[in-house]
Coordinates of C-alpha atoms in Angstrom, one line a residue:
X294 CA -14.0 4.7 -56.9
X295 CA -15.8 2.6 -54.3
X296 CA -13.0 1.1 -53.2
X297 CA -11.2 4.4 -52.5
X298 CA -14.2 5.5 -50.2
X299 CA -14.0 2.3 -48.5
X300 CA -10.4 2.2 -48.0
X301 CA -11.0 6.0 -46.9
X302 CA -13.9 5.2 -44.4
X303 CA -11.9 2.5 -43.0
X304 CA -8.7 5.0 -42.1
X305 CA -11.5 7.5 -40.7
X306 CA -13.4 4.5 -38.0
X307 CA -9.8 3.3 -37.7
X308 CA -8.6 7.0 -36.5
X309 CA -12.0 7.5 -34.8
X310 CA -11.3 3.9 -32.5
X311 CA -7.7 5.1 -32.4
X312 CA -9.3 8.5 -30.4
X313 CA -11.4 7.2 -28.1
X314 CA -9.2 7.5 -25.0
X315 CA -10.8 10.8 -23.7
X316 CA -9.3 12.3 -20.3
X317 CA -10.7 15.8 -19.2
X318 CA -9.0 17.0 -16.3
X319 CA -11.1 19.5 -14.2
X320 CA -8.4 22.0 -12.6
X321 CA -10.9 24.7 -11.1
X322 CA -12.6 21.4 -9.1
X323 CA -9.8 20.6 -7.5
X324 CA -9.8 20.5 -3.2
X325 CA -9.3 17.5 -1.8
X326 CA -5.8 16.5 -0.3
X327 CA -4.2 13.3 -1.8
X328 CA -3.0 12.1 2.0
X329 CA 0.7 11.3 1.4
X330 CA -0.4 7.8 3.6
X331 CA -2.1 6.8 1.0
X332 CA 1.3 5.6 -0.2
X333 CA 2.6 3.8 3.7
X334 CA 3.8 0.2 3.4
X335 CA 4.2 -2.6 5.9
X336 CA 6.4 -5.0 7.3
X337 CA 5.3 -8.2 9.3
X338 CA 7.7 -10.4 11.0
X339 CA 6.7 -12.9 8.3
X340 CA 9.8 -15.1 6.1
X341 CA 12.3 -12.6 5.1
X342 CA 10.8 -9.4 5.4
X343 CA 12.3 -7.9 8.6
X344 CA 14.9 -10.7 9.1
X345 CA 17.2 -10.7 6.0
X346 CA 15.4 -7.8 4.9
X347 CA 15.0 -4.8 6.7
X348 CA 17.4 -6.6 9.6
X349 CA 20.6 -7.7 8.7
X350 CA 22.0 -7.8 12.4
X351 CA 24.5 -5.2 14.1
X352 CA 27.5 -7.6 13.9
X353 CA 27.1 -7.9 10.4
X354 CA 30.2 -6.7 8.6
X355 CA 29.5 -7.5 4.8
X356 CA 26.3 -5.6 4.7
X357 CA 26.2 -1.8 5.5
X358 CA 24.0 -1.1 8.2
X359 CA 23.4 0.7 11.2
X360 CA 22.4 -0.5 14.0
X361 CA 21.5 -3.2 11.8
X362 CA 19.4 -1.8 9.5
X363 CA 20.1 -1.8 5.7
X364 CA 21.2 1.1 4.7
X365 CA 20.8 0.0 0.7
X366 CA 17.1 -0.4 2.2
X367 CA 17.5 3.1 3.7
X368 CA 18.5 5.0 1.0
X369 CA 15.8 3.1 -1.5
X370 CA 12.8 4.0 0.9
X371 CA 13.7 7.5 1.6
X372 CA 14.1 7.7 -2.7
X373 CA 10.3 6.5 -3.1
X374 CA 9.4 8.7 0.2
X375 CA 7.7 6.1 2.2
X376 CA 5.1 8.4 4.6
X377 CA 4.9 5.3 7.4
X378 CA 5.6 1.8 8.0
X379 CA 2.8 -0.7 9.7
X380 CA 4.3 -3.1 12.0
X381 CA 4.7 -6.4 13.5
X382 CA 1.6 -7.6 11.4
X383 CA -0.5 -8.8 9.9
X384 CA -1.5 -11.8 11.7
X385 CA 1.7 -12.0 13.6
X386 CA 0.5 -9.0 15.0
X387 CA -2.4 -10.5 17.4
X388 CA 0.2 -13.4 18.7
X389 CA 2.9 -10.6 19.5
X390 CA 3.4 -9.3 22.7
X391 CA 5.9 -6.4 23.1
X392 CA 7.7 -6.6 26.3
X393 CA 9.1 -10.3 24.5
X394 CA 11.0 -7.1 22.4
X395 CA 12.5 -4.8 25.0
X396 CA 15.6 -4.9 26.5
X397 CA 18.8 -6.5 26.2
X398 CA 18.5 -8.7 23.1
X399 CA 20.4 -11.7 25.2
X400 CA 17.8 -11.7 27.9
X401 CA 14.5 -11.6 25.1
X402 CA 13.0 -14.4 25.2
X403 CA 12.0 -16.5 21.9
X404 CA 8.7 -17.4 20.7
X405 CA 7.7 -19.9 17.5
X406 CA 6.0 -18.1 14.8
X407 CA 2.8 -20.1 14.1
X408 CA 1.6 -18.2 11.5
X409 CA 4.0 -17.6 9.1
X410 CA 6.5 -21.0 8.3
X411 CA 7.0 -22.4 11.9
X412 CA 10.0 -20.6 12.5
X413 CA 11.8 -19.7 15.8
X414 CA 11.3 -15.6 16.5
X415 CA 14.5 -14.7 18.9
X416 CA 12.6 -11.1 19.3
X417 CA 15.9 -9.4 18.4
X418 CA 13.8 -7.0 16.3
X419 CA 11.7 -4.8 18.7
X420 CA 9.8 -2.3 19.7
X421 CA 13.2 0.0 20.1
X422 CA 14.8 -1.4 16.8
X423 CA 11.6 -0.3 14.9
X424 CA 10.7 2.8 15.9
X425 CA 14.8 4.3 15.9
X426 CA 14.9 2.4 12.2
X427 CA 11.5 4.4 11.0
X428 CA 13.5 7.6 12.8
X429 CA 16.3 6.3 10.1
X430 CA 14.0 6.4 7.3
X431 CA 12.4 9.7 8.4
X432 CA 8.8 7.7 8.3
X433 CA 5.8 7.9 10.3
X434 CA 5.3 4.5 12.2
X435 CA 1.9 2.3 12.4
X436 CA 2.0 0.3 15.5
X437 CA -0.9 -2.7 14.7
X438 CA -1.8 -3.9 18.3
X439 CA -2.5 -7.6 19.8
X440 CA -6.3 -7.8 20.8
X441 CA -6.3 -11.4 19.6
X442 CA -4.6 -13.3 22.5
X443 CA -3.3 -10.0 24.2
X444 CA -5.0 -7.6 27.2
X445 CA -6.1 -4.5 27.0
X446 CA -3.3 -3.2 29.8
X447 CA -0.8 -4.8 27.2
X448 CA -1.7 -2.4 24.9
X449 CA -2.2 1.0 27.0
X450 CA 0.9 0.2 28.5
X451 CA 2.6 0.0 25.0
X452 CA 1.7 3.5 23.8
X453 CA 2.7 4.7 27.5
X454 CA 6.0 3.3 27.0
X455 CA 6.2 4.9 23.7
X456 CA 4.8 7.8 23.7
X457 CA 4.6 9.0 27.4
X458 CA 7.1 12.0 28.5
X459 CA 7.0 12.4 32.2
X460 CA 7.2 10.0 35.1
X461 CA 5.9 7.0 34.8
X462 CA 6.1 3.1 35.2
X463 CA 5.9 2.5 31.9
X464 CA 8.2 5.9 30.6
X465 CA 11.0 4.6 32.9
X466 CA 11.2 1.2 32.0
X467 CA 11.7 3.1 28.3
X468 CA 14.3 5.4 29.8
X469 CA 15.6 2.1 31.5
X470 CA 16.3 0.6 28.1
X471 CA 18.3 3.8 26.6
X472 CA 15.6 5.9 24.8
X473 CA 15.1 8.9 27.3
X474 CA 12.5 10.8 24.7
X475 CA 9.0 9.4 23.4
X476 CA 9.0 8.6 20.1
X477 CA 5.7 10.2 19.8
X478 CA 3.8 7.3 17.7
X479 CA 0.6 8.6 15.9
X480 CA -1.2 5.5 14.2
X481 CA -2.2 2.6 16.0
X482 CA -3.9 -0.5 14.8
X483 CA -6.7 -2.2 17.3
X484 CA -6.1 -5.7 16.0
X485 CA -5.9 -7.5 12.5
X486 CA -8.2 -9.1 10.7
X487 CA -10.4 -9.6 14.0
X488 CA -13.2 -11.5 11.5
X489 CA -10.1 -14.1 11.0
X490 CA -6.5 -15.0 12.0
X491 CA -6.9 -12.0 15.0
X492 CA -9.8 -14.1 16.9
X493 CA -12.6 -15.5 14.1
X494 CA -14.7 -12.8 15.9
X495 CA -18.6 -11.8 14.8
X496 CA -18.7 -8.4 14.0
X497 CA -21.2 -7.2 17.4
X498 CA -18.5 -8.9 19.1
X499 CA -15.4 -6.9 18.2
X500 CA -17.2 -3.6 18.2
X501 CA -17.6 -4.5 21.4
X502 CA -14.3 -5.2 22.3
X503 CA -12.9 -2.6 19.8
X504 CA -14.8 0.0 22.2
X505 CA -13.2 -1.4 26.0
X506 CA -9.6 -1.1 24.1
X507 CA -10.1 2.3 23.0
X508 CA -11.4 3.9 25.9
X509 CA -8.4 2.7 27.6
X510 CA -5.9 3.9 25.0
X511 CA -5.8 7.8 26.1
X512 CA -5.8 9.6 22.9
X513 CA -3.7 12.3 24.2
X514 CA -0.7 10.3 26.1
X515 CA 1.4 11.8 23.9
X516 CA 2.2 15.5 22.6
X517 CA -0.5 14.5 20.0
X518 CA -3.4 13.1 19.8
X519 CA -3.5 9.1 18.8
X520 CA -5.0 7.9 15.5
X521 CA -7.0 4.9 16.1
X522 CA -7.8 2.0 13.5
X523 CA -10.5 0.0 13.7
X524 CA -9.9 -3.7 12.2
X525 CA -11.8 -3.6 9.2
X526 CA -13.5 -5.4 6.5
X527 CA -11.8 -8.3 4.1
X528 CA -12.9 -6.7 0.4
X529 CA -16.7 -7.0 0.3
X530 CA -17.4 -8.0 3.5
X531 CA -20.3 -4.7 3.9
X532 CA -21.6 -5.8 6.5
X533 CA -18.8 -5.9 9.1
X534 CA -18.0 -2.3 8.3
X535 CA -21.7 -1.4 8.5
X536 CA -21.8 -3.4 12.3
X537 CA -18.6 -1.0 13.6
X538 CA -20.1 2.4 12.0
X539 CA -23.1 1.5 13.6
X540 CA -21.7 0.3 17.1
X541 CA -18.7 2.5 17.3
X542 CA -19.0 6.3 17.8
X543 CA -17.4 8.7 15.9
X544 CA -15.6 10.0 18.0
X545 CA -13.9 6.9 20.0
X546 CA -12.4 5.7 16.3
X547 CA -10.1 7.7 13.8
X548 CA -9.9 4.8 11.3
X549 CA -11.7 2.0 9.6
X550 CA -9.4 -0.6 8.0
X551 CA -10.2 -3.0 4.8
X552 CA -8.2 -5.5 3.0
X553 CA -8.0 -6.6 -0.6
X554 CA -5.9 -8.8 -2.6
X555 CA -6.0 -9.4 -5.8
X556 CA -5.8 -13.5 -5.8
X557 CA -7.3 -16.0 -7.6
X558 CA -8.1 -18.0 -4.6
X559 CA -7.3 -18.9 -0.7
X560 CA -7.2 -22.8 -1.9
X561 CA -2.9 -24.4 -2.1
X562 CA -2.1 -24.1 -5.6
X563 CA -4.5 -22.2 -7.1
X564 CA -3.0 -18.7 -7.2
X565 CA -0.3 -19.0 -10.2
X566 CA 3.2 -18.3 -10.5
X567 CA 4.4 -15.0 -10.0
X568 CA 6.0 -14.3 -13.5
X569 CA 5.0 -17.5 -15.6
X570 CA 1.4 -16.6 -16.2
X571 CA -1.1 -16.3 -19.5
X572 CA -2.3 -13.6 -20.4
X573 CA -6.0 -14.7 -19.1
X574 CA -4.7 -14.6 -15.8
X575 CA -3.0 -11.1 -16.4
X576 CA -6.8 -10.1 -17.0
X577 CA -8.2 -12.1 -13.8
X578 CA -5.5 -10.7 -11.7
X579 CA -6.3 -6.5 -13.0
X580 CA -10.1 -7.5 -12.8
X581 CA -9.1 -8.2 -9.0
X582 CA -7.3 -5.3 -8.9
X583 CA -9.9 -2.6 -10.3
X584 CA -12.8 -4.1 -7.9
X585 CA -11.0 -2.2 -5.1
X586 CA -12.8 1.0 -7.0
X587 CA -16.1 -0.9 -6.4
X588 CA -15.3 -2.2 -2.8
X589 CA -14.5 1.3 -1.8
X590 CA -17.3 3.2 -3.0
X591 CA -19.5 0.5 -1.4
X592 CA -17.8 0.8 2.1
X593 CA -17.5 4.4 1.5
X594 CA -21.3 5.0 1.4
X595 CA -21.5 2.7 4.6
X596 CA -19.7 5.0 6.2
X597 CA -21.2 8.7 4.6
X598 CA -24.9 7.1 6.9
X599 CA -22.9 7.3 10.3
X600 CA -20.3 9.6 9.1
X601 CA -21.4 12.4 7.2
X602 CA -18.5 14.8 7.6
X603 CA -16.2 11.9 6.7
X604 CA -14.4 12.1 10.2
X605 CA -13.4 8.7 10.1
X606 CA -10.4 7.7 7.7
X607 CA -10.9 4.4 5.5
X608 CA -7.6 2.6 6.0
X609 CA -6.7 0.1 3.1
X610 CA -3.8 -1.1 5.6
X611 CA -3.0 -4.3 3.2
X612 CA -3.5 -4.4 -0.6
X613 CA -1.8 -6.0 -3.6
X614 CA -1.1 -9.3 -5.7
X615 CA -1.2 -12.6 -4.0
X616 CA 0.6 -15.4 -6.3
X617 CA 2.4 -19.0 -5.4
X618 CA 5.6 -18.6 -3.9
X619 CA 9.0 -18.8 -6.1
X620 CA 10.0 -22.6 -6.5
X621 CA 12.0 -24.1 -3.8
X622 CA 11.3 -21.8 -0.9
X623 CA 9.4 -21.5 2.1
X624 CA 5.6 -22.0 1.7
X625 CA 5.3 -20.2 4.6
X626 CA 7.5 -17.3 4.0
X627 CA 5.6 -15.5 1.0
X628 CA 8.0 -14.6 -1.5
X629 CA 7.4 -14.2 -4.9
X630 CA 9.0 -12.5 -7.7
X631 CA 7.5 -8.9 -9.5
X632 CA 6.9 -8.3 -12.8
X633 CA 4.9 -5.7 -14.8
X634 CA 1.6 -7.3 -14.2
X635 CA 2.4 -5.9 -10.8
X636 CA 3.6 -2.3 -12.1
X637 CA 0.1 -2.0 -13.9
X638 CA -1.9 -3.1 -10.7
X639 CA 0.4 -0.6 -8.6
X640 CA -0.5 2.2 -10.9
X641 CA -4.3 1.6 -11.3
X642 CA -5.2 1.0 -7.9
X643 CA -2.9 4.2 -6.8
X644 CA -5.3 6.1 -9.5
X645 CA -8.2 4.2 -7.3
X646 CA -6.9 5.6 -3.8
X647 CA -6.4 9.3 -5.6
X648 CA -10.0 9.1 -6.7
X649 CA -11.4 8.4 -3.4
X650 CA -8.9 10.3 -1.5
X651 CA -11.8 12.5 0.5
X652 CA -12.2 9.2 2.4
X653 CA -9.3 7.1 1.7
X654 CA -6.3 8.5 3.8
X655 CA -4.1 5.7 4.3
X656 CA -2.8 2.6 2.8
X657 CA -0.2 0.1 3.0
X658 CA 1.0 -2.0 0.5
X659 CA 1.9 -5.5 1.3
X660 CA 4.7 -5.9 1.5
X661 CA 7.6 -3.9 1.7
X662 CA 10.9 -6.6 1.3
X663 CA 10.5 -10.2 -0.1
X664 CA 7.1 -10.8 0.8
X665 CA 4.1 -10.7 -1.6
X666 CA 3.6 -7.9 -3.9
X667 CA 7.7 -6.2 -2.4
X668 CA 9.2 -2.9 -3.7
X669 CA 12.6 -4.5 -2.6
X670 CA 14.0 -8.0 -3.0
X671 CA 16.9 -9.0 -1.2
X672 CA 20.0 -11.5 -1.7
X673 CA 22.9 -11.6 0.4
X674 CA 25.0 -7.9 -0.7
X675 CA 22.0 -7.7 -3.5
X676 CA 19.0 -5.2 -3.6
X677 CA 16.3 -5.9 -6.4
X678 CA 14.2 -2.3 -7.3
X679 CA 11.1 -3.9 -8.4
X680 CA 8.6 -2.6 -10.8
X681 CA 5.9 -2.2 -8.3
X682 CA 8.8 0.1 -6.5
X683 CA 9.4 2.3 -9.6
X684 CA 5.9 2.9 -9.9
X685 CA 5.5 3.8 -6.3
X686 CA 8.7 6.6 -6.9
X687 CA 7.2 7.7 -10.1
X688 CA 3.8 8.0 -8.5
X689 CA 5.6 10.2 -5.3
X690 CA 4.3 13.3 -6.8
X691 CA 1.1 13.1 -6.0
X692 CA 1.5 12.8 -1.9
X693 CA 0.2 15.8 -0.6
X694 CA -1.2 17.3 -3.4
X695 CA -4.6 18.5 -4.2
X696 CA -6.7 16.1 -6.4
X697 CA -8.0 17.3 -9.7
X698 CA -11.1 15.4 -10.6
X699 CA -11.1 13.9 -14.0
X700 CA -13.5 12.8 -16.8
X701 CA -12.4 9.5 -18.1
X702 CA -13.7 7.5 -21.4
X703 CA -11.4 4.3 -22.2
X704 CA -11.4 1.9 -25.2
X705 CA -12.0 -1.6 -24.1
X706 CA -9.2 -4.1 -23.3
X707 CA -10.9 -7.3 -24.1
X708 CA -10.4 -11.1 -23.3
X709 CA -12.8 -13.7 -24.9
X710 CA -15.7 -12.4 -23.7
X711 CA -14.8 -10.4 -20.9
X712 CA -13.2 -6.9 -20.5
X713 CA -12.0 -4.2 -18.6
X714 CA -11.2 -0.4 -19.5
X715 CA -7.7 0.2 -21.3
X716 CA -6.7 2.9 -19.6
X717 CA -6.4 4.6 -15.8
X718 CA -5.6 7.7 -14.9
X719 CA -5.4 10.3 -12.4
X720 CA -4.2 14.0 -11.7
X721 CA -3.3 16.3 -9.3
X722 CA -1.4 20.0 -8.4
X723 CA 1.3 20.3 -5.9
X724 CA 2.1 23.2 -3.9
X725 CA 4.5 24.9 -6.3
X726 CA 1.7 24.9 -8.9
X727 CA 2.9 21.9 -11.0
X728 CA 0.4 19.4 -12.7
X729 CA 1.0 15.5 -12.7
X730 CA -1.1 13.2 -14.8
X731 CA -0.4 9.7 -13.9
X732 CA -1.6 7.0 -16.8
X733 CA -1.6 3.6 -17.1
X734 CA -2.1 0.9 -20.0
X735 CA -3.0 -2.1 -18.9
X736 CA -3.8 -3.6 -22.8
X737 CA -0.5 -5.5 -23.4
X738 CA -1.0 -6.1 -26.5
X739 CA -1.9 -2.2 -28.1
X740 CA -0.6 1.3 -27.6
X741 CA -3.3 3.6 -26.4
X742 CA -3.9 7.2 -28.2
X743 CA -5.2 9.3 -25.2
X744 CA -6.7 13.2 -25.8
X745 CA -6.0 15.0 -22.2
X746 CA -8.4 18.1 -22.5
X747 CA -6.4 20.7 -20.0
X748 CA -10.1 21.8 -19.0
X749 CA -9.2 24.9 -16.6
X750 CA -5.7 24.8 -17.0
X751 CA -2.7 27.1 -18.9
X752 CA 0.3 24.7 -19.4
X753 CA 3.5 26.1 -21.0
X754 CA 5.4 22.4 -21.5
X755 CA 5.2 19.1 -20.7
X756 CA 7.9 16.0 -19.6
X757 CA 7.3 12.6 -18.5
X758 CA 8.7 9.1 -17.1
X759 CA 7.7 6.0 -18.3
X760 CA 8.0 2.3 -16.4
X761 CA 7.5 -0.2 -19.5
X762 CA 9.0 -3.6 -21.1
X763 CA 8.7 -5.7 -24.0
X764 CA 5.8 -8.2 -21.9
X765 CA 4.1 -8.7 -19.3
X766 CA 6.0 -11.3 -17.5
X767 CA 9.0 -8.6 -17.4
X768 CA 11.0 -8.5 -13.7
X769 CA 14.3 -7.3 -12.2
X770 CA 16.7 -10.5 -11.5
X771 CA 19.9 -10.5 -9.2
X772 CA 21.5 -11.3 -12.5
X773 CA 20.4 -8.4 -14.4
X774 CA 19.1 -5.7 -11.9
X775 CA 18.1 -3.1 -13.9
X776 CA 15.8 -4.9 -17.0
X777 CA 13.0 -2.9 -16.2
X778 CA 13.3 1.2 -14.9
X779 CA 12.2 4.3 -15.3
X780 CA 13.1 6.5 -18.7
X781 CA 12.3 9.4 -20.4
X782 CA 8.7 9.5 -22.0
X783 CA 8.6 11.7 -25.3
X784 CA 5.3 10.2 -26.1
X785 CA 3.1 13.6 -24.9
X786 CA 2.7 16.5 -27.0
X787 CA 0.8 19.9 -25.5
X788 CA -1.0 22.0 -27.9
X789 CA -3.0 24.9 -26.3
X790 CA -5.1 23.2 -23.7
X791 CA -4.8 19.7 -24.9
X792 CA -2.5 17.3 -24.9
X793 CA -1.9 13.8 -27.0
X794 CA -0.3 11.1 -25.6
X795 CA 0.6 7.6 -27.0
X796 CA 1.0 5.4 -24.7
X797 CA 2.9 2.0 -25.2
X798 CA 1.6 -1.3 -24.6
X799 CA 1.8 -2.6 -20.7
X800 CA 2.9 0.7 -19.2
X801 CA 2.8 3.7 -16.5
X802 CA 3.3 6.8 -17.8
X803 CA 4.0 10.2 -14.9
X804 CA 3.3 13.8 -16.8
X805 CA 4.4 16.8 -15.3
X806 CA 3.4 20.1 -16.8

């Protein structure tokens, strides 16, 4: 008899741990936008991202292109609805100066890129190339300026040249070179990384010069008003973006930028291989991952003292995983392989951005093709979807739609003594009424029971997709391009106003009800 009510208390804690996943999902709450920029990418003229990646070349006759652009790449991007595109950098940014990129492509002049692998820049890709491509791709672009080693007339005279209609020196030199409209460019970056590769500035001291650059960069040039960034903060760096709220007014800046990777460290060597990793560095790299939540609350309330209306966008214009490049290429060029340690950091730190989206309005993953944490690998003819991709076209739901808060109680996903909550989540109603619950388990080892209370909310059926493999170390190859996609989840079932899902070890789950 005691051993009955033992085994029978042990299958009621083991149901009672096996319920522990709570997510209430607050549907009368919800009125914040998700910005659909919260989901923009970027591409720096850095190892094969725009050459080889984007850029094939227009006398290329083996790949499709136009104009020289992909069209595999195209079609891919316009799929996962990419809202903008940051470009030429990233560091390269401050040691790029646009007039090098206009005109016939014979006459450009070359330049060596210094930053990323010594390599000779021919300048082919410009400012024309660009913006047509992102007209391809039906994508807003983000223009990241040179304040590093460039001049404030460099600058106004680029978004006159771009954006400027009428007569003018600038506006002819564009009609000059074949484009007789403006292209009407929104977003504009005022220097990268100012605190580092864009000039090792002090924080009083870019302020400073943050403020000459945009008084000179007329905020309505264009048919609409410019969107100014401020360079912003590396991860918990607090007290550079408390410096610009103080020193910058409200109304002379759209934008505050910050950057986080998730890295082990800056050190050669240290950061790990891209795809042969332990599962303790699975953990280090998601504990990386999730501090965004704490780096952006922390700037965030920076910014609620000088901006209480929340005027002023944060911009998390570069995020994502940092590893060792693949074996045998370019130190220098940043390319590493993705596997679903990658598709789990996508997904939680999109859940991140949702949850902060009041102030968080635009991000950029980096980067888009064969650099870092890349939606798209490239080989010759070949086009690699990677997981971090598949989440971002899973995820594509929730771009423009308003945010319903959630309630959120997670088992534990432990690692010696360390550990980190099991589950993410987020949700959010689209304009034609539908509900999408995005979900994410990053235990690898254990399926995760999760209660959804529909708190608020009348659903008549549920469906789902679901990004998952057998581990971890999981990725798309050029020999077997399809290992890891999106499939049909079955694992939710809606009864009344709550729903049970079981979510599989190491994956992303989309619900749509």
């Amino acid at each position: 008899m005691k051993k009955q009510l033992l085994t029978i208390s042990l299958v009621g804690l083991s149901l009672l741990a096996a319920a522990q996943n709570k997510v209430t999902i607050n549907a009368g709450d919800g009125k914040t936008i998700i910005n659909k920029h919260i989901y923009g990418h970027f591409a720096e003229h850095l190892g094969r991202c725009i050459y080889d990646g984007f850029y094939v070349g227009e006398n290329n006759k083996t790949i499709p292109n136009k104009n020289g652009v992909r069209l595999d790449v195209v079609d891919a991007l316009k799929k996962m609805k990419i809202p903008n595109l940051r470009w030429p950098g990233g560091c390269f940014a401050d040691t790029y100066h646009w007039k090098d990129g206009i005109g016939p492509k014979a006459k450009r002049p070359s330049i060596v890129n210094t930053w990323w692998g010594g390599v000779t820049e021919n300048n082919s890709f410009g400012t024309h190339d660009f913006l047509n491509m992102c007209e391809l791709l039906g994508t807003e672009p983000y223009l990241a300026g040179n304040v590093g080693s460039g001049t404030v007339q460099d600058l106004t005279e680029w978004v006159q040249y771009v954006n400027f209609e009428k007569n003018s020196p600038m506006s002819n030199l564009r009609q000059q070179n074949g484009r007789a409209t403006p292209w009407n460019v929104k977003y504009w970056g005022v220097g990268n990384e100012a605190w580092g590769c864009g000039g090792n500035m002090k924080p009083e001291y870019y302020a400073n010069i943050y403020r000459q650059y945009s008084t000179f960069m007329n905020p309505q040039v264009g048919k609409e008003k410019i969107f100014r960034i401020a360079s912003g903060a590396s991860s918990d760096d607090f007290n550079w973006t408390e410096t610009l709220m103080k020193n910058i007014p409200v109304s002379m800046v759209e934008g505050v930028a910050m950057h986080h990777y998730s890295t082990f460290g800056w050190d050669p060597g240290v950061k790990g291989s891209a795809t042969d990793f332990t599962e303790a560095q699975y953990f280090r790299t998601m504990q990386q991952a999730l501090k965004m939540d704490e780096f952006i609350q922390k700037h965030s309330a920076i910014m609620d003292k000088y901006d209480p209306q929340k005027k002023v966008a944060l911009v998390v214009d570069e995020w994502g995983a940092w590893y060792e490049v693949e074996p045998g290429t370019n130190p220098g060029f940043l390319y590493q392989q993705n596997t679903m340690r990658d598709a789990i950091l996508a997904g939680a730190t999109l859940n991140i951005f949702h949850k902060h989206a009041e102030r968080v309005r635009m991000a950029n993953l980096a980067q888009a093709i064969n650099v870092l944490q890349a939606v798209i690998l490239t080989k010759g003819e070949k086009l690699i979807l990677t997981p971090t991709y598949h989440v971002l076209e899973m995820y594509n739901v929730h771009q423009d739609a308003t945010l319903l808060p959630i309630d959120i109680k997670s088992d534990d996903y432990e690692v010696g003594k360390d550990k980190l909550p099991a589950v993410s989540a987020s949700a959010s109603r689209d304009k034609a009424g539908k509900v999408h619950v995005s979900l994410v388990n990053l235990n690898p080892n254990k399926p995760q029971e999760i209660t959804v209370n529909l708190k608020g909310l009348t659903a008549k059926a549920v469906t789902g997709r679901i990004l998952t493999s057998a581990k971890i170390q999981d990725h798309n190859t050029f020999e077997n391009l399809t290992k890891i996609k999106p499939a049909v989840f079955n694992g939710a079932k809606l009864n009344g106003d709550e729903l049970t899902v079981t979510l599989p070890a190491v994956s992303v789950v989309v619900l749509e009800m």
